[in-house]
Amino acid sequence: MTNIPEIGQPAPDFSTPDQNDQLVKLSELNQWIVLYFYPKDDTPGCTTEAKDFTDLAAEFTALGATIIGVSPDPSKSHCKFIAKHNLSITLLTDPEHQLIETYGGWRLKKFMGKEYMGVARSTFLISPDKIIAYSWPNVKTKGHAQAVLKKLQELTTK
């Protein structure tokens, strides 16, 4: 059974390389974090999601948030994905899916009658004090970045 962090719980810490092979550590990020998990670079749904987050990046930044995507793809793939679609978000590489598993994103999936383990699209909104402020465990890409932004606006104007 997957262990998805719940709202109000401390966010599991991580230290994971980004697209430039620089370690990104949750413990060193003192701002709101949009941490989203996606299956694969440059696939239709994943591209839509990354572009939507990029399009809204300035609004997230204005609210004190940074956007971080995570997939099993290697840094070289992330760099190509970022360049091809002019993305302005950070992408972490998790080939052994340790971070993905920590956040409950490595799950049994079904496609055309076959079952396999893979990345379930999911998103976590982490507060500056490293608490899970909100989560979307089963994301549909259409309108998702806007929904995350709306929730962040609600949480930061309380």
Short mmCIF file of N, CA and C in Angstrom, two decimals:
data_model
loop_
_atom_site.label_atom_id
_atom_site.label_comp_id
_atom_site.label_asym_id
_atom_site.label_seq_id
_atom_site.Cartn_x
_atom_site.Cartn_y
_atom_site.Cartn_z
N MET A 1 0.85 -1.19 0.00
CA MET A 1 0.00 0.00 0.00
C MET A 1 0.89 1.25 0.00
N THR A 2 0.46 2.23 -0.76
CA THR A 2 1.24 3.47 -0.83
C THR A 2 1.03 4.30 0.43
N ASN A 3 2.05 5.02 0.78
CA ASN A 3 2.01 5.85 1.98
C ASN A 3 2.09 7.31 1.54
N ILE A 4 0.95 7.91 1.26
CA ILE A 4 0.89 9.29 0.79
C ILE A 4 0.86 10.22 2.01
N PRO A 5 1.81 11.16 2.10
CA PRO A 5 1.79 12.10 3.22
C PRO A 5 0.46 12.85 3.28
N GLU A 6 -0.05 13.01 4.49
CA GLU A 6 -1.34 13.66 4.66
C GLU A 6 -1.19 15.14 4.99
N ILE A 7 -2.23 15.89 4.70
CA ILE A 7 -2.27 17.31 5.01
C ILE A 7 -2.05 17.48 6.52
N GLY A 8 -1.16 18.40 6.87
CA GLY A 8 -0.85 18.66 8.27
C GLY A 8 0.36 17.91 8.77
N GLN A 9 0.80 16.89 8.02
CA GLN A 9 1.99 16.13 8.40
C GLN A 9 3.25 16.86 7.93
N PRO A 10 4.39 16.61 8.60
CA PRO A 10 5.65 17.14 8.08
C PRO A 10 5.94 16.54 6.69
N ALA A 11 6.43 17.38 5.80
CA ALA A 11 6.80 16.90 4.46
C ALA A 11 8.06 16.06 4.57
N PRO A 12 8.07 14.87 3.97
CA PRO A 12 9.31 14.07 3.99
C PRO A 12 10.46 14.85 3.35
N ASP A 13 11.59 14.88 4.05
CA ASP A 13 12.75 15.61 3.55
C ASP A 13 13.32 14.89 2.33
N PHE A 14 14.03 15.62 1.52
CA PHE A 14 14.72 15.01 0.37
C PHE A 14 15.95 15.80 0.02
N SER A 15 16.86 15.13 -0.64
CA SER A 15 18.07 15.72 -1.20
C SER A 15 18.28 15.00 -2.52
N THR A 16 17.87 15.64 -3.61
CA THR A 16 17.76 14.98 -4.91
C THR A 16 18.34 15.89 -5.99
N PRO A 17 19.07 15.32 -6.96
CA PRO A 17 19.67 16.16 -8.01
C PRO A 17 18.63 16.73 -8.99
N ASP A 18 18.91 17.97 -9.43
CA ASP A 18 18.05 18.59 -10.44
C ASP A 18 18.60 18.34 -11.84
N GLN A 19 18.04 19.04 -12.80
CA GLN A 19 18.44 18.85 -14.20
C GLN A 19 19.91 19.20 -14.44
N ASN A 20 20.51 20.00 -13.56
CA ASN A 20 21.92 20.37 -13.69
C ASN A 20 22.82 19.58 -12.76
N ASP A 21 22.27 18.50 -12.19
CA ASP A 21 22.98 17.62 -11.25
C ASP A 21 23.39 18.34 -9.96
N GLN A 22 22.65 19.41 -9.62
CA GLN A 22 22.85 20.12 -8.36
C GLN A 22 21.84 19.57 -7.35
N LEU A 23 22.30 19.28 -6.13
CA LEU A 23 21.39 18.75 -5.12
C LEU A 23 20.40 19.81 -4.67
N VAL A 24 19.14 19.42 -4.65
CA VAL A 24 18.07 20.27 -4.12
C VAL A 24 17.62 19.61 -2.82
N LYS A 25 17.69 20.38 -1.73
CA LYS A 25 17.34 19.85 -0.41
C LYS A 25 16.13 20.60 0.13
N LEU A 26 15.10 19.85 0.48
CA LEU A 26 13.91 20.49 1.05
C LEU A 26 14.29 21.32 2.27
N SER A 27 15.18 20.79 3.09
CA SER A 27 15.56 21.48 4.33
C SER A 27 16.18 22.86 4.08
N GLU A 28 16.66 23.11 2.87
CA GLU A 28 17.29 24.40 2.55
C GLU A 28 16.34 25.36 1.82
N LEU A 29 15.14 24.91 1.56
CA LEU A 29 14.16 25.74 0.85
C LEU A 29 13.22 26.37 1.88
N ASN A 30 13.27 27.66 2.01
CA ASN A 30 12.46 28.35 3.02
C ASN A 30 11.35 29.16 2.36
N GLN A 31 10.52 28.46 1.62
CA GLN A 31 9.42 29.10 0.91
C GLN A 31 8.36 28.04 0.63
N TRP A 32 7.26 28.45 0.05
CA TRP A 32 6.25 27.49 -0.40
C TRP A 32 6.84 26.66 -1.54
N ILE A 33 6.53 25.38 -1.55
CA ILE A 33 7.01 24.48 -2.60
C ILE A 33 5.81 23.79 -3.25
N VAL A 34 5.76 23.83 -4.56
CA VAL A 34 4.84 23.00 -5.31
C VAL A 34 5.68 21.83 -5.80
N LEU A 35 5.48 20.67 -5.20
CA LEU A 35 6.25 19.47 -5.54
C LEU A 35 5.32 18.54 -6.32
N TYR A 36 5.60 18.40 -7.61
CA TYR A 36 4.71 17.55 -8.40
C TYR A 36 5.49 16.41 -9.04
N PHE A 37 4.81 15.28 -9.11
CA PHE A 37 5.40 14.05 -9.65
C PHE A 37 4.72 13.72 -10.96
N TYR A 38 5.54 13.36 -11.96
CA TYR A 38 4.99 13.06 -13.27
C TYR A 38 5.75 11.88 -13.87
N PRO A 39 5.11 11.13 -14.78
CA PRO A 39 5.72 9.90 -15.29
C PRO A 39 6.95 10.06 -16.20
N LYS A 40 6.87 10.96 -17.21
CA LYS A 40 7.94 10.96 -18.21
C LYS A 40 8.04 12.28 -18.95
N ASP A 41 9.28 12.74 -19.13
CA ASP A 41 9.53 13.96 -19.90
C ASP A 41 8.98 13.83 -21.32
N ASP A 42 8.49 14.95 -21.83
CA ASP A 42 8.12 15.11 -23.23
C ASP A 42 7.03 14.16 -23.71
N THR A 43 6.16 13.73 -22.81
CA THR A 43 4.96 12.99 -23.20
C THR A 43 3.80 13.99 -23.13
N PRO A 44 2.70 13.74 -23.81
CA PRO A 44 1.66 14.77 -23.92
C PRO A 44 1.16 15.35 -22.59
N GLY A 45 0.72 14.51 -21.67
CA GLY A 45 0.20 15.01 -20.39
C GLY A 45 1.26 15.71 -19.57
N CYS A 46 2.45 15.14 -19.55
CA CYS A 46 3.55 15.71 -18.75
C CYS A 46 4.00 17.05 -19.33
N THR A 47 3.98 17.16 -20.65
CA THR A 47 4.35 18.42 -21.29
C THR A 47 3.31 19.49 -20.98
N THR A 48 2.04 19.14 -21.09
CA THR A 48 0.98 20.09 -20.76
C THR A 48 1.13 20.60 -19.34
N GLU A 49 1.36 19.69 -18.40
CA GLU A 49 1.49 20.07 -16.99
C GLU A 49 2.69 20.99 -16.78
N ALA A 50 3.83 20.64 -17.34
CA ALA A 50 5.04 21.44 -17.17
C ALA A 50 4.88 22.83 -17.80
N LYS A 51 4.27 22.88 -18.97
CA LYS A 51 4.06 24.17 -19.63
C LYS A 51 3.07 25.03 -18.86
N ASP A 52 2.02 24.41 -18.31
CA ASP A 52 1.04 25.16 -17.53
C ASP A 52 1.69 25.74 -16.28
N PHE A 53 2.52 24.95 -15.60
CA PHE A 53 3.22 25.48 -14.41
C PHE A 53 4.18 26.60 -14.82
N THR A 54 4.86 26.44 -15.94
CA THR A 54 5.77 27.48 -16.43
C THR A 54 5.00 28.76 -16.74
N ASP A 55 3.84 28.63 -17.39
CA ASP A 55 3.03 29.80 -17.74
C ASP A 55 2.60 30.59 -16.50
N LEU A 56 2.42 29.89 -15.38
CA LEU A 56 1.97 30.53 -14.14
C LEU A 56 3.11 30.79 -13.15
N ALA A 57 4.34 30.51 -13.57
CA ALA A 57 5.49 30.59 -12.65
C ALA A 57 5.62 31.96 -11.98
N ALA A 58 5.40 33.03 -12.72
CA ALA A 58 5.53 34.38 -12.14
C ALA A 58 4.50 34.59 -11.03
N GLU A 59 3.30 34.06 -11.21
CA GLU A 59 2.27 34.20 -10.18
C GLU A 59 2.62 33.38 -8.94
N PHE A 60 3.18 32.19 -9.15
CA PHE A 60 3.64 31.39 -8.01
C PHE A 60 4.77 32.10 -7.27
N THR A 61 5.71 32.64 -8.02
CA THR A 61 6.84 33.36 -7.43
C THR A 61 6.36 34.56 -6.62
N ALA A 62 5.37 35.28 -7.14
CA ALA A 62 4.82 36.44 -6.44
C ALA A 62 4.21 36.05 -5.09
N LEU A 63 3.78 34.81 -4.98
CA LEU A 63 3.21 34.31 -3.72
C LEU A 63 4.26 33.61 -2.85
N GLY A 64 5.52 33.68 -3.28
CA GLY A 64 6.61 33.11 -2.49
C GLY A 64 6.76 31.61 -2.67
N ALA A 65 6.40 31.12 -3.84
CA ALA A 65 6.47 29.67 -4.09
C ALA A 65 7.42 29.35 -5.24
N THR A 66 8.00 28.17 -5.16
CA THR A 66 8.80 27.64 -6.26
C THR A 66 8.18 26.32 -6.70
N ILE A 67 8.32 26.02 -7.99
CA ILE A 67 7.72 24.82 -8.57
C ILE A 67 8.83 23.82 -8.86
N ILE A 68 8.62 22.59 -8.39
CA ILE A 68 9.61 21.53 -8.59
C ILE A 68 8.89 20.28 -9.10
N GLY A 69 9.29 19.83 -10.28
CA GLY A 69 8.76 18.59 -10.84
C GLY A 69 9.72 17.45 -10.60
N VAL A 70 9.19 16.23 -10.47
CA VAL A 70 10.02 15.05 -10.21
C VAL A 70 9.58 13.91 -11.12
N SER A 71 10.53 13.29 -11.79
CA SER A 71 10.26 12.09 -12.57
C SER A 71 11.50 11.19 -12.52
N PRO A 72 11.36 9.95 -12.97
CA PRO A 72 12.52 9.05 -13.00
C PRO A 72 13.53 9.37 -14.10
N ASP A 73 13.21 10.31 -14.98
CA ASP A 73 14.09 10.61 -16.11
C ASP A 73 15.44 11.15 -15.65
N PRO A 74 16.51 10.88 -16.41
CA PRO A 74 17.84 11.39 -16.06
C PRO A 74 17.95 12.89 -16.35
N SER A 75 18.97 13.51 -15.79
CA SER A 75 19.15 14.96 -15.95
C SER A 75 19.27 15.37 -17.42
N LYS A 76 19.91 14.56 -18.24
CA LYS A 76 20.06 14.89 -19.66
C LYS A 76 18.68 15.01 -20.34
N SER A 77 17.77 14.10 -20.00
CA SER A 77 16.41 14.15 -20.53
C SER A 77 15.70 15.42 -20.06
N HIS A 78 15.88 15.74 -18.77
CA HIS A 78 15.26 16.96 -18.22
C HIS A 78 15.76 18.19 -18.96
N CYS A 79 17.05 18.26 -19.22
CA CYS A 79 17.62 19.42 -19.93
C CYS A 79 17.01 19.57 -21.32
N LYS A 80 16.87 18.46 -22.03
CA LYS A 80 16.26 18.50 -23.37
C LYS A 80 14.80 18.94 -23.28
N PHE A 81 14.09 18.42 -22.30
CA PHE A 81 12.67 18.75 -22.08
C PHE A 81 12.52 20.24 -21.79
N ILE A 82 13.36 20.76 -20.91
CA ILE A 82 13.33 22.18 -20.55
C ILE A 82 13.63 23.05 -21.77
N ALA A 83 14.66 22.69 -22.52
CA ALA A 83 15.05 23.48 -23.69
C ALA A 83 13.97 23.43 -24.78
N LYS A 84 13.44 22.25 -25.05
CA LYS A 84 12.46 22.08 -26.12
C LYS A 84 11.20 22.90 -25.87
N HIS A 85 10.77 22.97 -24.60
CA HIS A 85 9.50 23.63 -24.28
C HIS A 85 9.67 24.94 -23.52
N ASN A 86 10.92 25.42 -23.43
CA ASN A 86 11.22 26.70 -22.77
C ASN A 86 10.62 26.74 -21.36
N LEU A 87 10.87 25.68 -20.60
CA LEU A 87 10.33 25.57 -19.24
C LEU A 87 11.16 26.39 -18.27
N SER A 88 10.51 26.95 -17.26
CA SER A 88 11.22 27.75 -16.27
C SER A 88 11.13 27.14 -14.87
N ILE A 89 10.85 25.85 -14.81
CA ILE A 89 10.71 25.18 -13.52
C ILE A 89 11.88 24.23 -13.28
N THR A 90 12.09 23.89 -12.04
CA THR A 90 13.15 22.95 -11.67
C THR A 90 12.61 21.53 -11.81
N LEU A 91 13.42 20.65 -12.38
CA LEU A 91 13.03 19.25 -12.51
C LEU A 91 14.07 18.38 -11.79
N LEU A 92 13.59 17.55 -10.88
CA LEU A 92 14.47 16.65 -10.15
C LEU A 92 14.48 15.28 -10.82
N THR A 93 15.63 14.64 -10.78
CA THR A 93 15.77 13.32 -11.36
C THR A 93 15.78 12.27 -10.24
N ASP A 94 14.93 11.26 -10.41
CA ASP A 94 14.76 10.23 -9.37
C ASP A 94 14.69 8.84 -10.03
N PRO A 95 15.80 8.41 -10.66
CA PRO A 95 15.77 7.15 -11.42
C PRO A 95 15.46 5.91 -10.59
N GLU A 96 15.80 5.94 -9.32
CA GLU A 96 15.51 4.78 -8.46
C GLU A 96 14.16 4.96 -7.77
N HIS A 97 13.46 6.02 -8.11
CA HIS A 97 12.16 6.42 -7.57
C HIS A 97 12.05 6.40 -6.04
N GLN A 98 13.16 6.75 -5.37
CA GLN A 98 13.13 6.81 -3.90
C GLN A 98 12.26 7.97 -3.41
N LEU A 99 12.44 9.15 -3.98
CA LEU A 99 11.63 10.30 -3.59
C LEU A 99 10.17 10.07 -3.99
N ILE A 100 9.98 9.55 -5.18
CA ILE A 100 8.62 9.28 -5.66
C ILE A 100 7.91 8.31 -4.70
N GLU A 101 8.60 7.27 -4.26
CA GLU A 101 8.02 6.31 -3.32
C GLU A 101 7.74 6.97 -1.97
N THR A 102 8.66 7.82 -1.50
CA THR A 102 8.49 8.49 -0.21
C THR A 102 7.19 9.29 -0.18
N TYR A 103 6.82 9.87 -1.32
CA TYR A 103 5.60 10.66 -1.40
C TYR A 103 4.41 9.86 -1.94
N GLY A 104 4.55 8.54 -1.99
CA GLY A 104 3.44 7.67 -2.37
C GLY A 104 3.08 7.70 -3.84
N GLY A 105 4.02 8.14 -4.67
CA GLY A 105 3.73 8.27 -6.09
C GLY A 105 4.10 7.08 -6.95
N TRP A 106 4.73 6.07 -6.38
CA TRP A 106 5.08 4.87 -7.15
C TRP A 106 3.99 3.85 -6.87
N ARG A 107 3.10 3.68 -7.85
CA ARG A 107 1.90 2.88 -7.62
C ARG A 107 1.61 1.92 -8.76
N LEU A 108 0.74 0.97 -8.46
CA LEU A 108 0.27 0.04 -9.47
C LEU A 108 -0.64 0.80 -10.43
N LYS A 109 -0.33 0.68 -11.71
CA LYS A 109 -1.12 1.36 -12.74
C LYS A 109 -1.63 0.32 -13.73
N LYS A 110 -2.65 0.69 -14.47
CA LYS A 110 -3.22 -0.19 -15.49
C LYS A 110 -3.30 0.56 -16.80
N PHE A 111 -2.91 -0.13 -17.87
CA PHE A 111 -3.02 0.45 -19.20
C PHE A 111 -3.28 -0.67 -20.19
N MET A 112 -4.37 -0.55 -20.91
CA MET A 112 -4.77 -1.55 -21.91
C MET A 112 -4.75 -2.97 -21.32
N GLY A 113 -5.30 -3.10 -20.13
CA GLY A 113 -5.44 -4.40 -19.50
C GLY A 113 -4.20 -4.93 -18.80
N LYS A 114 -3.10 -4.20 -18.88
CA LYS A 114 -1.86 -4.65 -18.23
C LYS A 114 -1.62 -3.84 -16.97
N GLU A 115 -1.12 -4.50 -15.94
CA GLU A 115 -0.77 -3.83 -14.70
C GLU A 115 0.75 -3.69 -14.62
N TYR A 116 1.20 -2.57 -14.10
CA TYR A 116 2.62 -2.31 -13.95
C TYR A 116 2.82 -1.26 -12.87
N MET A 117 4.03 -1.17 -12.34
CA MET A 117 4.35 -0.13 -11.37
C MET A 117 4.87 1.10 -12.13
N GLY A 118 4.41 2.27 -11.73
CA GLY A 118 4.83 3.49 -12.39
C GLY A 118 4.51 4.70 -11.55
N VAL A 119 4.84 5.87 -12.08
CA VAL A 119 4.61 7.13 -11.37
C VAL A 119 3.16 7.55 -11.55
N ALA A 120 2.49 7.74 -10.43
CA ALA A 120 1.14 8.28 -10.45
C ALA A 120 1.26 9.80 -10.34
N ARG A 121 0.65 10.49 -11.26
CA ARG A 121 0.71 11.96 -11.28
C ARG A 121 0.09 12.48 -9.97
N SER A 122 0.88 13.22 -9.21
CA SER A 122 0.41 13.74 -7.92
C SER A 122 1.17 15.02 -7.59
N THR A 123 0.58 15.84 -6.73
CA THR A 123 1.17 17.14 -6.38
C THR A 123 0.99 17.41 -4.89
N PHE A 124 2.00 18.04 -4.31
CA PHE A 124 1.97 18.42 -2.90
C PHE A 124 2.32 19.89 -2.78
N LEU A 125 1.55 20.60 -1.98
CA LEU A 125 1.84 21.98 -1.66
C LEU A 125 2.44 21.97 -0.26
N ILE A 126 3.72 22.38 -0.17
CA ILE A 126 4.47 22.31 1.09
C ILE A 126 4.71 23.73 1.59
N SER A 127 4.34 23.96 2.85
CA SER A 127 4.48 25.31 3.43
C SER A 127 5.94 25.60 3.75
N PRO A 128 6.27 26.88 3.98
CA PRO A 128 7.66 27.23 4.31
C PRO A 128 8.18 26.52 5.56
N ASP A 129 7.29 26.10 6.46
CA ASP A 129 7.73 25.37 7.64
C ASP A 129 7.72 23.86 7.43
N LYS A 130 7.69 23.45 6.16
CA LYS A 130 7.86 22.04 5.73
C LYS A 130 6.69 21.13 6.15
N ILE A 131 5.48 21.68 6.11
CA ILE A 131 4.27 20.92 6.41
C ILE A 131 3.48 20.73 5.11
N ILE A 132 2.88 19.56 4.93
CA ILE A 132 2.03 19.33 3.77
C ILE A 132 0.77 20.20 3.98
N ALA A 133 0.63 21.23 3.16
CA ALA A 133 -0.50 22.16 3.29
C ALA A 133 -1.70 21.67 2.48
N TYR A 134 -1.42 20.96 1.38
CA TYR A 134 -2.49 20.43 0.54
C TYR A 134 -1.88 19.38 -0.38
N SER A 135 -2.73 18.47 -0.84
CA SER A 135 -2.22 17.46 -1.78
C SER A 135 -3.28 17.09 -2.80
N TRP A 136 -2.80 16.68 -3.93
CA TRP A 136 -3.63 16.16 -5.01
C TRP A 136 -3.03 14.80 -5.37
N PRO A 137 -3.56 13.70 -4.83
CA PRO A 137 -2.94 12.38 -5.04
C PRO A 137 -3.18 11.77 -6.42
N ASN A 138 -4.20 12.23 -7.14
CA ASN A 138 -4.52 11.67 -8.46
C ASN A 138 -4.84 12.82 -9.41
N VAL A 139 -3.82 13.34 -10.05
CA VAL A 139 -3.95 14.55 -10.85
C VAL A 139 -4.36 14.25 -12.29
N LYS A 140 -5.28 15.08 -12.77
CA LYS A 140 -5.60 15.17 -14.21
C LYS A 140 -4.97 16.49 -14.65
N THR A 141 -4.25 16.49 -15.76
CA THR A 141 -3.45 17.66 -16.13
C THR A 141 -4.26 18.91 -16.46
N LYS A 142 -5.40 18.76 -17.11
CA LYS A 142 -6.16 19.93 -17.56
C LYS A 142 -6.59 20.78 -16.36
N GLY A 143 -6.12 22.02 -16.31
CA GLY A 143 -6.49 22.96 -15.26
C GLY A 143 -5.81 22.74 -13.92
N HIS A 144 -4.90 21.77 -13.85
CA HIS A 144 -4.29 21.45 -12.56
C HIS A 144 -3.41 22.57 -12.02
N ALA A 145 -2.54 23.13 -12.85
CA ALA A 145 -1.64 24.19 -12.37
C ALA A 145 -2.46 25.37 -11.84
N GLN A 146 -3.55 25.69 -12.52
CA GLN A 146 -4.43 26.79 -12.07
C GLN A 146 -5.06 26.45 -10.73
N ALA A 147 -5.46 25.18 -10.53
CA ALA A 147 -6.06 24.76 -9.25
C ALA A 147 -5.04 24.86 -8.12
N VAL A 148 -3.79 24.51 -8.40
CA VAL A 148 -2.73 24.61 -7.38
C VAL A 148 -2.50 26.08 -7.02
N LEU A 149 -2.45 26.93 -8.04
CA LEU A 149 -2.27 28.36 -7.81
C LEU A 149 -3.42 28.92 -6.96
N LYS A 150 -4.64 28.53 -7.27
CA LYS A 150 -5.81 29.00 -6.52
C LYS A 150 -5.71 28.57 -5.05
N LYS A 151 -5.31 27.33 -4.81
CA LYS A 151 -5.18 26.84 -3.43
C LYS A 151 -4.07 27.61 -2.70
N LEU A 152 -2.95 27.88 -3.39
CA LEU A 152 -1.87 28.64 -2.79
C LEU A 152 -2.35 30.06 -2.44
N GLN A 153 -3.12 30.67 -3.33
CA GLN A 153 -3.66 32.00 -3.05
C GLN A 153 -4.54 31.98 -1.80
N GLU A 154 -5.38 30.94 -1.68
CA GLU A 154 -6.23 30.80 -0.49
C GLU A 154 -5.40 30.68 0.78
N LEU A 155 -4.36 29.85 0.71
CA LEU A 155 -3.54 29.58 1.90
C LEU A 155 -2.66 30.76 2.31
N THR A 156 -2.27 31.57 1.34
CA THR A 156 -1.36 32.68 1.66
C THR A 156 -2.10 33.97 1.99
N THR A 157 -3.42 34.00 1.81
CA THR A 157 -4.17 35.21 2.13
C THR A 157 -5.03 35.02 3.38
N LYS A 158 -4.81 33.94 4.12
CA LYS A 158 -5.58 33.69 5.35
C LYS A 158 -5.14 34.64 6.45
#
